[in-house]
Amino acid sequence: MSQAQERPLLEARGIVYRYGAINALKGVDLHVGRGEAVCVIGPNGAGKTTLARVAGGLYRPAKGTLLVNGRPLSRRPHEAVARGIGSVLEGRHLFVEQNVRTNLELGCYHGNVPKQVVEERLERVMDLFPVLRKRADQQTSTMSGGEQQMVAVGRALMAEPEILILDEPSMGLSPKITGEVFDALAALRESGLSILLIEQNAPLAFELADRGYLLRQGEVVVEGSIEELTNDEVVRSAYLGA
Ligand SMILES: Nc1ncnc2c1ncn2[C@@H]1O[C@H](COP(=O)(O)OP(=O)(O)OP(=O)(O)O)[C@@H](O)[C@H]1O
Ligand SMILES: [Mg+2]
């Protein structure tokens, strides 16, 4: 394998993030290889959302570096999207007054993408989530929570990211809809997309991911393969009901 291929697609080194006096991330190292699915689990307040936002280039860390394909991310807004990072944020941040199609199209907004390519990408997203084809003209606020989550994932995919970062995609969704969303994530992963999944539901995260991290109070306390995490005493007692 060449050196370029060995380099992680996304690498966070020594990330420190503070909200005023609150130290939300205390020196976090994390990497996601090309084609890899990696999960971050951890309790409420562990710093998962903060990490998702730093990894997605949305928050600038006080210390540490974020490397994409081995190169640091600059401070320019939208650079993360241009460099192949797609984020699905907690709370989804959709334009709920607009219809589904418009929300999806907004995912291409930064790329100056030709109309025909936008249409092709829309087709791919709608193949992945057929309900969005049926509801393309429906106002997004009237979609169910699960359907809105599909719109949020679809919008991120419209920019053709190399890596998708998801912050608690199962939150508030029924098991059935969660299953549909995770089936789609598994299909994306099969197609070669890298995934960084932030998720409190460890058994669900472990089904999708190759590797994972347990974050607690702003620090990585356990990391390893899913097999290693599944056998770890701390992970077992806190997250797997063992
Ligand atoms: N805007 C903010 N201002 C001040 N403190 C914040 C802010 N956002 C988060 N924090 C604090 O930073 C820490 C990490 O928060 P974060 O939202 O990253 O945790 P989380 O792991 O995503 O939690 P949850 O599981 O509840 O979503 C917490 O102590 C939280 O109170
Ligand atoms: Mg959170």
Short mmCIF file of C-alpha atoms and ligand atoms in Angstrom, two decimals:
data_model
loop_
_atom_site.label_atom_id
_atom_site.label_comp_id
_atom_site.label_asym_id
_atom_site.label_seq_id
_atom_site.Cartn_x
_atom_site.Cartn_y
_atom_site.Cartn_z
CA MET A 1 0.00 0.00 0.00
CA SER A 2 1.34 3.48 -0.82
CA GLN A 3 1.88 6.09 1.85
CA ALA A 4 -0.98 8.18 0.49
CA GLN A 5 -3.39 5.29 0.95
CA GLU A 6 -2.26 4.63 4.50
CA ARG A 7 -2.93 8.19 5.58
CA PRO A 8 -6.24 8.51 7.44
CA LEU A 9 -8.97 10.32 5.57
CA LEU A 10 -9.76 12.27 8.71
CA GLU A 11 -7.48 12.70 11.68
CA ALA A 12 -7.97 14.72 14.86
CA ARG A 13 -4.82 15.26 16.91
CA GLY A 14 -4.82 16.57 20.45
CA ILE A 15 -8.13 18.39 20.10
CA VAL A 16 -8.96 20.76 22.94
CA TYR A 17 -12.26 22.64 22.84
CA ARG A 18 -13.59 24.99 25.50
CA TYR A 19 -16.89 26.76 26.03
CA GLY A 20 -15.61 29.57 28.25
CA ALA A 21 -14.44 27.86 31.42
CA ILE A 22 -15.90 24.48 30.43
CA ASN A 23 -13.32 22.12 28.99
CA ALA A 24 -15.47 20.04 26.65
CA LEU A 25 -12.61 18.21 24.86
CA LYS A 26 -9.32 17.69 26.69
CA GLY A 27 -6.93 16.49 24.00
CA VAL A 28 -8.80 14.01 21.81
CA ASP A 29 -7.03 11.90 19.18
CA LEU A 30 -9.18 10.11 16.65
CA HIS A 31 -8.85 8.93 13.06
CA VAL A 32 -11.04 7.52 10.35
CA GLY A 33 -9.47 5.58 7.49
CA ARG A 34 -10.71 5.57 3.93
CA GLY A 35 -13.76 3.31 3.70
CA GLU A 36 -13.87 2.83 7.44
CA ALA A 37 -16.89 3.23 9.72
CA VAL A 38 -15.90 4.47 13.16
CA CYS A 39 -18.19 5.15 16.11
CA VAL A 40 -17.90 7.37 19.16
CA ILE A 41 -20.04 6.38 22.12
CA GLY A 42 -20.29 8.05 25.49
CA PRO A 43 -22.71 9.39 28.10
CA ASN A 44 -24.56 12.73 28.06
CA GLY A 45 -22.17 15.64 28.27
CA ALA A 46 -19.14 13.55 27.26
CA GLY A 47 -18.32 15.95 24.42
CA LYS A 48 -19.68 13.89 21.52
CA THR A 49 -21.52 16.73 19.80
CA THR A 50 -18.56 19.04 20.33
CA LEU A 51 -16.30 16.43 18.76
CA ALA A 52 -18.70 15.95 15.83
CA ARG A 53 -18.62 19.70 15.22
CA VAL A 54 -14.85 19.99 15.47
CA ALA A 55 -14.37 16.94 13.21
CA GLY A 56 -16.84 18.46 10.74
CA GLY A 57 -14.84 21.68 10.60
CA LEU A 58 -17.66 23.67 12.19
CA TYR A 59 -15.87 24.53 15.45
CA ARG A 60 -12.23 25.60 15.61
CA PRO A 61 -10.40 23.86 18.43
CA ALA A 62 -8.42 25.88 20.99
CA LYS A 63 -5.57 23.39 20.54
CA GLY A 64 -4.86 20.50 18.22
CA THR A 65 -5.17 19.90 14.51
CA LEU A 66 -7.72 18.45 12.18
CA LEU A 67 -6.19 16.84 9.10
CA VAL A 68 -8.13 15.83 6.01
CA ASN A 69 -6.16 13.53 3.71
CA GLY A 70 -3.09 14.55 5.70
CA ARG A 71 -3.56 18.30 5.20
CA PRO A 72 -4.81 20.66 7.90
CA LEU A 73 -8.19 22.24 7.46
CA SER A 74 -7.93 26.01 7.05
CA ARG A 75 -10.15 28.53 8.80
CA ARG A 76 -12.19 29.31 5.71
CA PRO A 77 -15.88 28.57 6.11
CA HIS A 78 -17.22 25.85 3.83
CA GLU A 79 -13.76 24.40 3.33
CA ALA A 80 -14.82 21.23 5.13
CA VAL A 81 -17.58 20.58 2.57
CA ALA A 82 -15.20 21.30 -0.31
CA ARG A 83 -12.68 18.89 1.21
CA GLY A 84 -15.22 16.08 1.31
CA ILE A 85 -16.65 16.25 4.83
CA GLY A 86 -20.42 15.96 5.13
CA SER A 87 -22.12 16.57 8.49
CA VAL A 88 -25.51 15.50 9.75
CA LEU A 89 -25.92 17.58 12.88
CA GLU A 90 -27.87 16.96 16.05
CA GLY A 91 -31.21 18.68 15.51
CA ARG A 92 -30.80 18.32 11.72
CA HIS A 93 -30.87 22.07 10.90
CA LEU A 94 -33.22 21.72 7.96
CA PHE A 95 -35.12 24.55 6.27
CA VAL A 96 -38.43 23.19 7.45
CA GLU A 97 -40.55 25.77 5.60
CA GLN A 98 -39.09 24.54 2.31
CA ASN A 99 -40.01 21.31 0.58
CA VAL A 100 -37.91 18.16 0.63
CA ARG A 101 -36.42 18.66 -2.82
CA THR A 102 -35.24 22.18 -2.00
CA ASN A 103 -33.60 20.98 1.21
CA LEU A 104 -31.77 18.28 -0.70
CA GLU A 105 -30.70 20.66 -3.46
CA LEU A 106 -29.25 23.01 -0.85
CA GLY A 107 -26.70 20.29 -0.13
CA CYS A 108 -25.05 21.16 -3.47
CA TYR A 109 -25.21 24.87 -2.82
CA HIS A 110 -21.48 25.40 -2.30
CA GLY A 111 -20.26 23.36 -5.23
CA ASN A 112 -21.47 25.28 -8.29
CA VAL A 113 -22.84 21.96 -9.48
CA PRO A 114 -24.42 21.73 -12.97
CA LYS A 115 -28.17 21.16 -12.94
CA GLN A 116 -27.93 17.75 -14.56
CA VAL A 117 -25.48 16.56 -11.91
CA VAL A 118 -27.79 17.87 -9.18
CA GLU A 119 -30.58 15.77 -10.74
CA GLU A 120 -28.36 12.67 -10.82
CA ARG A 121 -27.43 13.12 -7.18
CA LEU A 122 -31.10 13.65 -6.26
CA GLU A 123 -31.93 10.37 -7.97
CA ARG A 124 -29.27 8.54 -5.97
CA VAL A 125 -30.52 9.98 -2.68
CA MET A 126 -34.09 9.09 -3.59
CA ASP A 127 -33.02 5.55 -4.52
CA LEU A 128 -31.50 5.29 -1.05
CA PHE A 129 -34.58 6.76 0.66
CA PRO A 130 -37.56 6.07 -1.64
CA VAL A 131 -39.95 7.90 0.70
CA LEU A 132 -38.19 11.15 -0.23
CA ARG A 133 -39.10 10.67 -3.88
CA LYS A 134 -42.76 10.29 -2.95
CA ARG A 135 -42.59 13.34 -0.66
CA ALA A 136 -40.30 15.54 -2.77
CA ASP A 137 -42.83 18.38 -2.91
CA GLN A 138 -43.97 18.12 0.69
CA GLN A 139 -43.10 20.84 3.18
CA THR A 140 -40.31 19.42 5.34
CA SER A 141 -41.90 20.51 8.65
CA THR A 142 -44.77 18.10 7.96
CA MET A 143 -42.47 15.09 7.56
CA SER A 144 -42.00 12.67 10.48
CA GLY A 145 -38.84 12.84 12.56
CA GLY A 146 -37.42 9.81 10.81
CA GLU A 147 -38.19 11.20 7.38
CA GLN A 148 -36.55 14.47 8.36
CA GLN A 149 -33.47 12.54 9.43
CA MET A 150 -33.43 10.98 5.95
CA VAL A 151 -33.61 14.47 4.43
CA ALA A 152 -30.68 15.55 6.61
CA VAL A 153 -28.58 12.55 5.55
CA GLY A 154 -29.64 13.06 1.93
CA ARG A 155 -28.71 16.72 2.01
CA ALA A 156 -25.21 15.89 3.26
CA LEU A 157 -24.85 13.27 0.50
CA MET A 158 -25.78 15.82 -2.18
CA ALA A 159 -22.30 17.36 -1.81
CA GLU A 160 -20.78 13.91 -2.55
CA PRO A 161 -18.71 13.71 0.63
CA GLU A 162 -15.87 11.27 1.20
CA ILE A 163 -16.82 11.02 4.84
CA LEU A 164 -20.15 11.44 6.56
CA ILE A 165 -20.22 12.57 10.20
CA LEU A 166 -23.48 11.85 12.00
CA ASP A 167 -24.41 13.10 15.46
CA GLU A 168 -26.91 10.74 17.12
CA PRO A 169 -28.91 9.87 13.99
CA SER A 170 -31.15 7.51 15.98
CA MET A 171 -32.21 10.15 18.52
CA GLY A 172 -35.97 10.32 18.92
CA LEU A 173 -36.67 7.82 16.15
CA SER A 174 -38.74 4.65 16.41
CA PRO A 175 -36.83 1.35 16.15
CA LYS A 176 -38.34 0.77 12.70
CA ILE A 177 -37.25 4.09 11.24
CA THR A 178 -33.88 3.81 12.99
CA GLY A 179 -33.48 0.48 11.22
CA GLU A 180 -34.21 2.08 7.87
CA VAL A 181 -31.73 4.89 8.46
CA PHE A 182 -29.03 2.46 9.58
CA ASP A 183 -29.69 0.13 6.63
CA ALA A 184 -29.04 3.12 4.38
CA LEU A 185 -25.84 3.92 6.29
CA ALA A 186 -24.70 0.31 5.89
CA ALA A 187 -25.35 0.52 2.14
CA LEU A 188 -23.36 3.77 1.93
CA ARG A 189 -20.54 2.17 3.82
CA GLU A 190 -20.59 -0.79 1.43
CA SER A 191 -20.29 1.67 -1.45
CA GLY A 192 -17.03 2.96 0.08
CA LEU A 193 -18.15 6.04 1.99
CA SER A 194 -16.28 6.61 5.26
CA ILE A 195 -18.46 7.18 8.31
CA LEU A 196 -17.89 8.79 11.70
CA LEU A 197 -20.93 7.88 13.76
CA ILE A 198 -21.57 9.59 17.08
CA GLU A 199 -24.14 7.50 18.88
CA GLN A 200 -25.29 6.81 22.44
CA ASN A 201 -26.92 3.55 21.40
CA ALA A 202 -23.80 1.38 21.53
CA PRO A 203 -25.30 -1.91 20.26
CA LEU A 204 -26.65 -0.05 17.22
CA ALA A 205 -23.34 1.73 16.60
CA PHE A 206 -21.41 -1.53 16.94
CA GLU A 207 -23.49 -3.14 14.20
CA LEU A 208 -22.32 -0.56 11.70
CA ALA A 209 -18.81 0.33 12.80
CA ASP A 210 -15.43 -1.35 12.34
CA ARG A 211 -13.84 0.48 15.24
CA GLY A 212 -14.85 2.79 18.01
CA TYR A 213 -14.00 5.17 20.81
CA LEU A 214 -15.58 5.64 24.21
CA LEU A 215 -15.54 9.31 25.14
CA ARG A 216 -16.08 10.38 28.75
CA GLN A 217 -15.72 13.86 30.22
CA GLY A 218 -13.92 15.10 27.13
CA GLU A 219 -11.39 12.28 26.93
CA VAL A 220 -11.08 9.03 25.01
CA VAL A 221 -11.09 6.36 27.71
CA VAL A 222 -11.31 3.22 25.55
CA GLU A 223 -10.61 2.69 21.86
CA GLY A 224 -10.35 -0.36 19.68
CA SER A 225 -12.05 -2.72 17.27
CA ILE A 226 -15.71 -3.50 17.87
CA GLU A 227 -14.62 -6.86 19.22
CA GLU A 228 -12.29 -5.19 21.70
CA LEU A 229 -14.98 -2.72 22.77
CA THR A 230 -17.55 -5.48 23.14
CA ASN A 231 -15.18 -7.32 25.49
CA ASP A 232 -14.14 -4.25 27.45
CA GLU A 233 -15.46 -4.27 31.04
CA VAL A 234 -16.21 -0.53 31.16
CA VAL A 235 -18.09 -0.62 27.86
CA ARG A 236 -19.93 -3.80 28.80
CA SER A 237 -21.19 -2.56 32.14
CA ALA A 238 -22.18 0.91 30.99
CA TYR A 239 -23.45 0.31 27.45
CA LEU A 240 -24.17 -3.31 26.74
CA GLY A 241 -26.13 -4.18 29.86
CA ALA A 242 -23.62 -6.94 30.67
N1 LIG B 1 -22.80 26.14 23.91
C1 LIG B 1 -22.31 25.66 25.05
N2 LIG B 1 -21.97 26.50 26.05
C2 LIG B 1 -21.46 26.03 27.23
N3 LIG B 1 -21.24 24.74 27.47
C3 LIG B 1 -21.54 23.86 26.50
C4 LIG B 1 -22.11 24.28 25.26
N4 LIG B 1 -22.32 23.17 24.51
C5 LIG B 1 -21.92 22.13 25.26
N5 LIG B 1 -21.45 22.54 26.45
C6 LIG B 1 -20.91 21.67 27.52
O1 LIG B 1 -19.82 20.92 26.98
C7 LIG B 1 -19.87 19.57 27.44
C8 LIG B 1 -19.97 18.63 26.24
O2 LIG B 1 -21.20 18.85 25.60
P1 LIG B 1 -21.64 18.03 24.30
O3 LIG B 1 -22.90 18.60 23.81
O4 LIG B 1 -20.49 17.99 23.35
O5 LIG B 1 -21.85 16.57 24.91
P2 LIG B 1 -22.58 15.31 24.27
O6 LIG B 1 -21.69 14.14 24.55
O7 LIG B 1 -22.94 15.55 22.87
O8 LIG B 1 -23.88 15.17 25.17
P3 LIG B 1 -25.35 14.57 24.77
O9 LIG B 1 -25.20 13.09 24.84
O10 LIG B 1 -26.23 15.08 25.85
O11 LIG B 1 -25.70 15.07 23.41
C9 LIG B 1 -21.03 19.51 28.40
O12 LIG B 1 -20.55 19.69 29.68
C10 LIG B 1 -21.92 20.67 27.99
O13 LIG B 1 -22.65 21.16 29.08
MG MG B 2 -24.73 15.50 21.81
#
